[in-house]
Amino acid sequence: MVVMRTKSCFTALTEKFIQRTGPDRGTDELAQTLNYYLCDILEEMLIFGGDIFKFAGDAVLVLWRTPPQELAKTISLVLQCSRQIQRKYGSCDTHVGQKVQLKIGISAGPMDLLVVGDRRRQYFLICGQALDEVCEAEQLANAGEVILSATSWELCEQHRLRTRRLAGKRAVKVTGMDQMSWSECQDALRKLVQHPRSHHLEGEGAMRPALLLPSGPNAHDVLSKYISEAALRKLDDRVPLDLFSELRPVTSLFVQLQLTAGISTVDIRTILHDASRMMLEILCPHKGEINKIFLFDKGCMFLCVFGLGGEKLPYESIHALQSAIQIFNSCSTLLMEIDAVSVAVTSGTVFCGVTGHPLRHEYTVIGQKVNLAARMMVHYPGLVSCDAVTYASSRLPPYYFKELPERKMKGLSHPGTVYQYVGITKKSIFGMGLTKKRSEYAPLLGREKEIDLFDSCLKAYEDLGQRHILAFEGTMGSGKSHLLTELAYLGQAAGHRVVAMELLEVNVRQSFSAIRTLMARALGLQDSEPCSARQCTLQTKLRGTIEESSYCLLNDIFLVEFPVSDKVREMHGTERKKELHSTWAKVLEKTIGGEFGIFVIDNAHFIDPASWSIMSPVLRNVSYFMVMSLAPGYARTEGFCKAAADNTTSQKITYLHLDELKPSAVVQKVCQNLRVDSISRDLARFLIQRSSGIPYYCKELLRCLLCNNMLLFRSRRRGEKAEDNWESLITSAVEASPLAATSSSSVGNDGRVCIIRPDVNPENTVLPTTLKEIALAQLDRIKPLKQMVLKFAAVIGPVFTTQLLSHILPDGVRHKMNCLLDMLVSDNILKWLKTTEVPEDVQDPTKGPGTSWQAESGAERPSPSKKTTERQSGVLVFCVPLLREAAYELWPERQRVALHHKCAAFLERHAHKCRSCSQGDFVAFHRFTVASTQEGGSCQGPADQGDSHSWEALVLAGEQLKKDRTHAPEGALQQQQAFLEEDFGVAGRFLAKSEQTAELPSKTDRKHSSTCSRECKAIVESVLVPLARHYVAIGDAARAFYYLLESVAAYLHVSNSYMALMKLNEAEVLRNSVEKKANVIACFEEATFLSLKGEVCWHMGHVKLAKKMLREALSLLGRQFPRTSIGAFVKSQVEKLPRATYVARRASSLPQEARRKRLAWLLRQSCCLSLLEHLFSLEGTSSGRTFSRLAARMKANTDRAADSYRAADSCHR
């Protein structure tokens, strides 16, 4: 037996990765590094006949099964394998600066194989003295060492070894050995114990024996018991193994059972069997599972995980904490031979997937939060501990926890605050009022209809005295709690007695918790702390309601100590239970119907069944007015919904679904939370679209923006002249956008405006963990194969074409794509925009983008093949943006980058103008000025170059993307649509401003046909902008910059100056982020960037700044434009010199690529000079006319040179 572990503290190594690249990417890089490192090591062990038995973080347990007479020879074989591994892989550098080193412990002897679990799930592990010795040997080893246990040393071929004794230990360190010959190794391998019918695995050179796999119809059932349910679900749905891995927010739960010293193997088997069965029974309702069980250096431990693929639930932290306290109590009371039980719970993003060797791997979790749980379990023994993230995400009241003293944990520099979860206490029983507090300065927005309904129902109850239930149903985060808080306040303001309570997810599994809380708050017991005070309150309030002999039946529910009466003592079980229910019903009837009042129950879907069995008949017989909130998907909610629809009860129940907030209400809420007068339209659009009108989503998104310092607060200063520089232009453009005005509640904010910082892109923000967990809970309701398709689609973007999706899908899934997409549409996750047919006026350029020469010469492209044309195409859009973002963030980094490469390779075939505009680059001959932009992969398979449907589908997708960017979401009222349409009209006003000045000269004819305008506008949205995003995700700044420039030129081509400005700003941010890296941005790219800046500045009316930018661009392009009159005179004389012959000769001598590259430079020079000629002509001064004539002369010379290069290119075709 061998235990192999990395010497570098795994927890410290994990923290290094997290600190360097963040929690998500750091966790991914850690898992990949560990997998790469272990894979080669495990290959060696497999070749030497070992069998990988168990993984535990950075430790691996490997077994060699051998007959007793061959034990000495096998130990020599294992030693030779271990020393060879130390020589090859004993030390490894990581890019985070921490070296990974290996240490190995070896032991030998008999061991017992234990199989524990229940009929559904089973786990195998080993125990015995050899396991204890190998753990001790591994702990004694230092980096690069191999330690033999005492028993192994006694049994081995000592004459082969050179060893050194360890002080005070019987184990020895192996310092050298006489190598076994090849024939000796082969002989030892042949004598390893094998199953009578087993066989050796083929391939990879592996020689270890394989267990016999069961055959027959029950084989699947037998094997599936040993596989994680999350992995089994994917296997059953035929998800490829290489797509199992994900980066998921999960909750990890470690349980340590401290076994009594000297315990026998039989007792260990019994304890583990009983413990695993108890845990499985507790975990199953909460969608948790035992990932692994091991007897290792920390004793007997269980790793349980909540939130694996397909198992995510809302309120996951509460489920985990509730399971933890149940496991702790059950193991502490029911298991014998246990000295202590320790449980630790942590929450965070971990790597969930396959680790190990291709022939021996397991589905497990790796990450900082898993390591933290293991450390907490050891450092806080004998209790249930949890980290600060679990504490916060549970959203339980503070009295469920107790803060624990800080303790130093190995490998963790800042573990954060640790809490003890104490569960239900006296305060949690009597103190559960509404947790949301109403702000006097922030009235509830967007719920006027619900408040009016409450007022009318309350008035009817006051007038008629008939019972009535007003039920509000809404999804998580829809603002139910805030609404009920507002209604409770309004009820109190009207002079009514209001009894309000909030139920939690933990209450639904606690018998009588709802009725106890309701009656306790109605009777005022929360204000009576001592037991005697509560008894006195009960006797006063219930006098005449129940008999004196029945008070003792209230002991358990109200934690009082009335003496048990003789009448109750003589009752049998059934009779006593019946009397108990009768007594509680009388108390409830007295509580609810005794006096006029309003009862408010938040989260009424968490009413436990035992409480409802008493409440239901009482509520049918008393007069009351009750307001409650419900969430969909619960049995209690469905019951109220059916009762509201029933003719016999509909008059007594009003059931209302809470709609999403209107866009105007979202904007007002944001302004209210930020305490500003208005917000920019980009911020409004981002929050409206991402939040889908759900208040909690909006709040979390806003908090994320604030925490990441992505917002900028300014005071509007009317009439103040802005500085004439690029930064001021960006800021003024954003602020000049129509701002979303707030309600009158904004009075007193001094005209403060909140905008998104110009140097950040909110689209690149990581989804807040709280929202990611909500989205994943929805995502996990669908089958793994459909979820996998969604993950691929998420990489493409919010709108995608079926051709592109088919291009990036694995071969084994591609044929199922259309069926899976239809099912996702029926699930309201995706929405078909259109299944396209190629119209007569829209033809796809089929052989990639045309060059500028092709554009001007009118060269035709080959026609698409019939097979390609007949392929169906369509465009789909995500119905819920958060689902797409959550699905996208599940991808590990390496797979995500590979998919972005595939998407980029597909889209680059369509990154050009439409046929009406001659199909060239938007920046003429742009592709010839930089390195090839198609190195990222070729576009083969179903989405090849000849697919004539792709172009039309991309046009449709682009139109939808533009609509999403410029219009209100569907379902908004007309008033709100008008508000947002006006908001997004800024580009038009900028253009109007520029057109009043003059008409921009350009080589491109800007008076397009309607088809041209439609197609080019769409392609920039669906091809060019996504290409820049894909290359940013890949980390290729040069290509991302290239496509940002193409996007700017395309927006100018379709007369959208505002979006051109925004994309130039993105390019500026990207350029600044890589300016310290040499040769990232090519000289031509810099010049194009500056020239496009100049054109946009002219559109915005900043003529002086435009001239400055154009001069700098010309300087980079090798054409200096003078700044003085003398310089202009000298330059004009130089420009008169003849050079046509030289230029023509040089053009003919250059190879085609160099010729076209030079042509691109000349065309860019001509564009800059044309604009300068126009700008100087507007001055109306002598100096202006001089510079204008010079620019015209320089442009004429440049155009003649360009014509020479075109002619040479035409001759060499």
PDB file of C-alpha atoms in Angstrom, residues 214-347:
ATOM      1  CA  PRO A 214     -20.609  -7.678 -13.683  1.00  0.00           C
ATOM      2  CA  SER A 215     -22.556  -8.656 -16.731  1.00  0.00           C
ATOM      3  CA  GLY A 216     -26.222  -9.205 -17.402  1.00  0.00           C
ATOM      4  CA  PRO A 217     -29.332  -7.060 -17.049  1.00  0.00           C
ATOM      5  CA  ASN A 218     -28.487  -6.012 -13.474  1.00  0.00           C
ATOM      6  CA  ALA A 219     -24.974  -4.763 -14.228  1.00  0.00           C
ATOM      7  CA  HIS A 220     -26.085  -1.116 -14.431  1.00  0.00           C
ATOM      8  CA  ASP A 221     -27.906  -1.294 -11.096  1.00  0.00           C
ATOM      9  CA  VAL A 222     -24.935  -2.903  -9.364  1.00  0.00           C
ATOM     10  CA  LEU A 223     -22.352  -0.430 -10.634  1.00  0.00           C
ATOM     11  CA  SER A 224     -24.504   2.684 -10.331  1.00  0.00           C
ATOM     12  CA  LYS A 225     -24.608   2.311  -6.534  1.00  0.00           C
ATOM     13  CA  TYR A 226     -20.922   3.258  -6.414  1.00  0.00           C
ATOM     14  CA  ILE A 227     -21.161   6.316  -8.666  1.00  0.00           C
ATOM     15  CA  SER A 228     -22.087   9.818  -7.586  1.00  0.00           C
ATOM     16  CA  GLU A 229     -25.702  10.625  -8.392  1.00  0.00           C
ATOM     17  CA  ALA A 230     -24.661  13.843 -10.160  1.00  0.00           C
ATOM     18  CA  ALA A 231     -22.204  11.906 -12.367  1.00  0.00           C
ATOM     19  CA  LEU A 232     -24.641   9.045 -12.909  1.00  0.00           C
ATOM     20  CA  ARG A 233     -27.315  11.453 -14.110  1.00  0.00           C
ATOM     21  CA  LYS A 234     -24.929  12.734 -16.790  1.00  0.00           C
ATOM     22  CA  LEU A 235     -23.822   9.239 -17.753  1.00  0.00           C
ATOM     23  CA  ASP A 236     -27.407   8.135 -18.179  1.00  0.00           C
ATOM     24  CA  ASP A 237     -28.094  11.160 -20.387  1.00  0.00           C
ATOM     25  CA  ARG A 238     -25.043  10.353 -22.551  1.00  0.00           C
ATOM     26  CA  VAL A 239     -23.135  13.527 -21.706  1.00  0.00           C
ATOM     27  CA  PRO A 240     -19.497  13.136 -22.879  1.00  0.00           C
ATOM     28  CA  LEU A 241     -17.098  12.498 -20.027  1.00  0.00           C
ATOM     29  CA  ASP A 242     -14.881  15.452 -20.914  1.00  0.00           C
ATOM     30  CA  LEU A 243     -17.884  17.763 -20.355  1.00  0.00           C
ATOM     31  CA  PHE A 244     -18.606  16.571 -16.814  1.00  0.00           C
ATOM     32  CA  SER A 245     -16.420  19.193 -15.162  1.00  0.00           C
ATOM     33  CA  GLU A 246     -17.912  22.488 -13.978  1.00  0.00           C
ATOM     34  CA  LEU A 247     -17.124  25.430 -11.743  1.00  0.00           C
ATOM     35  CA  ARG A 248     -20.084  25.420  -9.368  1.00  0.00           C
ATOM     36  CA  PRO A 249     -21.065  27.218  -6.191  1.00  0.00           C
ATOM     37  CA  VAL A 250     -21.750  24.372  -3.778  1.00  0.00           C
ATOM     38  CA  THR A 251     -21.989  23.821  -0.052  1.00  0.00           C
ATOM     39  CA  SER A 252     -19.480  21.369   1.405  1.00  0.00           C
ATOM     40  CA  LEU A 253     -20.147  19.491   4.616  1.00  0.00           C
ATOM     41  CA  PHE A 254     -17.372  17.564   6.385  1.00  0.00           C
ATOM     42  CA  VAL A 255     -18.209  15.128   9.170  1.00  0.00           C
ATOM     43  CA  GLN A 256     -15.533  13.606  11.401  1.00  0.00           C
ATOM     44  CA  LEU A 257     -16.290  10.689  13.683  1.00  0.00           C
ATOM     45  CA  GLN A 258     -13.580  10.377  16.313  1.00  0.00           C
ATOM     46  CA  LEU A 259     -13.433   6.631  16.942  1.00  0.00           C
ATOM     47  CA  THR A 260     -12.632   5.177  20.338  1.00  0.00           C
ATOM     48  CA  ALA A 261      -9.035   3.954  20.626  1.00  0.00           C
ATOM     49  CA  GLY A 262      -8.547   0.244  20.015  1.00  0.00           C
ATOM     50  CA  ILE A 263     -11.850  -0.240  18.258  1.00  0.00           C
ATOM     51  CA  SER A 264     -12.160  -3.501  16.324  1.00  0.00           C
ATOM     52  CA  THR A 265     -12.656  -3.841  12.592  1.00  0.00           C
ATOM     53  CA  VAL A 266     -16.115  -5.302  13.159  1.00  0.00           C
ATOM     54  CA  ASP A 267     -17.135  -2.274  15.219  1.00  0.00           C
ATOM     55  CA  ILE A 268     -15.684   0.093  12.586  1.00  0.00           C
ATOM     56  CA  ARG A 269     -17.722  -1.656   9.917  1.00  0.00           C
ATOM     57  CA  THR A 270     -20.892  -1.359  12.024  1.00  0.00           C
ATOM     58  CA  ILE A 271     -20.329   2.313  12.838  1.00  0.00           C
ATOM     59  CA  LEU A 272     -19.593   3.288   9.249  1.00  0.00           C
ATOM     60  CA  HIS A 273     -22.546   1.307   7.966  1.00  0.00           C
ATOM     61  CA  ASP A 274     -24.956   2.866  10.474  1.00  0.00           C
ATOM     62  CA  ALA A 275     -23.513   6.349  10.044  1.00  0.00           C
ATOM     63  CA  SER A 276     -23.673   6.247   6.245  1.00  0.00           C
ATOM     64  CA  ARG A 277     -27.276   5.017   6.287  1.00  0.00           C
ATOM     65  CA  MET A 278     -28.299   7.760   8.724  1.00  0.00           C
ATOM     66  CA  MET A 279     -26.550  10.443   6.695  1.00  0.00           C
ATOM     67  CA  LEU A 280     -28.053   9.265   3.415  1.00  0.00           C
ATOM     68  CA  GLU A 281     -31.510   9.342   4.965  1.00  0.00           C
ATOM     69  CA  ILE A 282     -30.934  12.880   6.229  1.00  0.00           C
ATOM     70  CA  LEU A 283     -29.253  14.190   3.059  1.00  0.00           C
ATOM     71  CA  CYS A 284     -31.649  12.763   0.479  1.00  0.00           C
ATOM     72  CA  PRO A 285     -34.586  15.193   1.080  1.00  0.00           C
ATOM     73  CA  HIS A 286     -32.130  18.107   0.912  1.00  0.00           C
ATOM     74  CA  LYS A 287     -30.563  16.973  -2.399  1.00  0.00           C
ATOM     75  CA  GLY A 288     -27.212  16.428  -0.722  1.00  0.00           C
ATOM     76  CA  GLU A 289     -24.987  13.416  -1.280  1.00  0.00           C
ATOM     77  CA  ILE A 290     -21.993  11.721   0.290  1.00  0.00           C
ATOM     78  CA  ASN A 291     -19.154  12.228  -2.149  1.00  0.00           C
ATOM     79  CA  LYS A 292     -16.617  10.031  -0.362  1.00  0.00           C
ATOM     80  CA  ILE A 293     -15.850   8.247   2.888  1.00  0.00           C
ATOM     81  CA  PHE A 294     -12.319   7.563   4.032  1.00  0.00           C
ATOM     82  CA  LEU A 295     -10.303   6.367   6.989  1.00  0.00           C
ATOM     83  CA  PHE A 296      -7.267   8.571   6.689  1.00  0.00           C
ATOM     84  CA  ASP A 297      -4.948  10.794   8.672  1.00  0.00           C
ATOM     85  CA  LYS A 298      -7.892  12.704  10.159  1.00  0.00           C
ATOM     86  CA  GLY A 299      -9.755   9.575  11.211  1.00  0.00           C
ATOM     87  CA  CYS A 300     -13.110   8.541   9.802  1.00  0.00           C
ATOM     88  CA  MET A 301     -14.476  11.320   7.609  1.00  0.00           C
ATOM     89  CA  PHE A 302     -17.437  11.906   5.327  1.00  0.00           C
ATOM     90  CA  LEU A 303     -17.431  14.548   2.611  1.00  0.00           C
ATOM     91  CA  CYS A 304     -20.987  15.573   1.724  1.00  0.00           C
ATOM     92  CA  VAL A 305     -21.848  18.043  -1.022  1.00  0.00           C
ATOM     93  CA  PHE A 306     -24.970  20.083  -1.776  1.00  0.00           C
ATOM     94  CA  GLY A 307     -25.577  21.682  -5.159  1.00  0.00           C
ATOM     95  CA  LEU A 308     -23.856  19.286  -7.550  1.00  0.00           C
ATOM     96  CA  GLY A 309     -25.102  19.157 -11.139  1.00  0.00           C
ATOM     97  CA  GLY A 310     -28.839  18.573 -11.249  1.00  0.00           C
ATOM     98  CA  GLU A 311     -29.218  18.910  -7.482  1.00  0.00           C
ATOM     99  CA  LYS A 312     -29.223  22.652  -6.814  1.00  0.00           C
ATOM    100  CA  LEU A 313     -32.004  23.881  -4.532  1.00  0.00           C
ATOM    101  CA  PRO A 314     -33.005  27.353  -3.386  1.00  0.00           C
ATOM    102  CA  TYR A 315     -31.949  28.098   0.197  1.00  0.00           C
ATOM    103  CA  GLU A 316     -29.081  25.611  -0.206  1.00  0.00           C
ATOM    104  CA  SER A 317     -27.187  26.900   2.830  1.00  0.00           C
ATOM    105  CA  ILE A 318     -30.231  26.345   5.036  1.00  0.00           C
ATOM    106  CA  HIS A 319     -30.579  22.790   3.711  1.00  0.00           C
ATOM    107  CA  ALA A 320     -26.918  22.129   4.487  1.00  0.00           C
ATOM    108  CA  LEU A 321     -27.070  23.616   7.995  1.00  0.00           C
ATOM    109  CA  GLN A 322     -30.244  21.725   8.811  1.00  0.00           C
ATOM    110  CA  SER A 323     -28.653  18.484   7.586  1.00  0.00           C
ATOM    111  CA  ALA A 324     -25.498  19.248   9.572  1.00  0.00           C
ATOM    112  CA  ILE A 325     -27.328  19.670  12.881  1.00  0.00           C
ATOM    113  CA  GLN A 326     -29.397  16.532  12.233  1.00  0.00           C
ATOM    114  CA  ILE A 327     -26.273  14.504  11.416  1.00  0.00           C
ATOM    115  CA  PHE A 328     -24.528  15.865  14.479  1.00  0.00           C
ATOM    116  CA  ASN A 329     -27.411  15.026  16.812  1.00  0.00           C
ATOM    117  CA  SER A 330     -28.061  11.601  15.299  1.00  0.00           C
ATOM    118  CA  CYS A 331     -24.412  10.493  15.317  1.00  0.00           C
ATOM    119  CA  SER A 332     -23.856  11.860  18.825  1.00  0.00           C
ATOM    120  CA  THR A 333     -26.812  10.009  20.318  1.00  0.00           C
ATOM    121  CA  LEU A 334     -27.191   6.831  18.253  1.00  0.00           C
ATOM    122  CA  LEU A 335     -23.655   5.695  17.464  1.00  0.00           C
ATOM    123  CA  MET A 336     -21.616   3.813  20.042  1.00  0.00           C
ATOM    124  CA  GLU A 337     -17.808   3.772  20.255  1.00  0.00           C
ATOM    125  CA  ILE A 338     -17.680   7.424  19.204  1.00  0.00           C
ATOM    126  CA  ASP A 339     -15.681   9.907  21.273  1.00  0.00           C
ATOM    127  CA  ALA A 340     -16.678  13.046  19.367  1.00  0.00           C
ATOM    128  CA  VAL A 341     -18.571  14.247  16.314  1.00  0.00           C
ATOM    129  CA  SER A 342     -17.421  17.340  14.422  1.00  0.00           C
ATOM    130  CA  VAL A 343     -19.236  18.920  11.490  1.00  0.00           C
ATOM    131  CA  ALA A 344     -18.103  21.848   9.331  1.00  0.00           C
ATOM    132  CA  VAL A 345     -20.055  23.607   6.573  1.00  0.00           C
ATOM    133  CA  THR A 346     -18.658  25.981   3.937  1.00  0.00           C
ATOM    134  CA  SER A 347     -20.076  27.558   0.773  1.00  0.00           C
TER     135      SER A 347
END
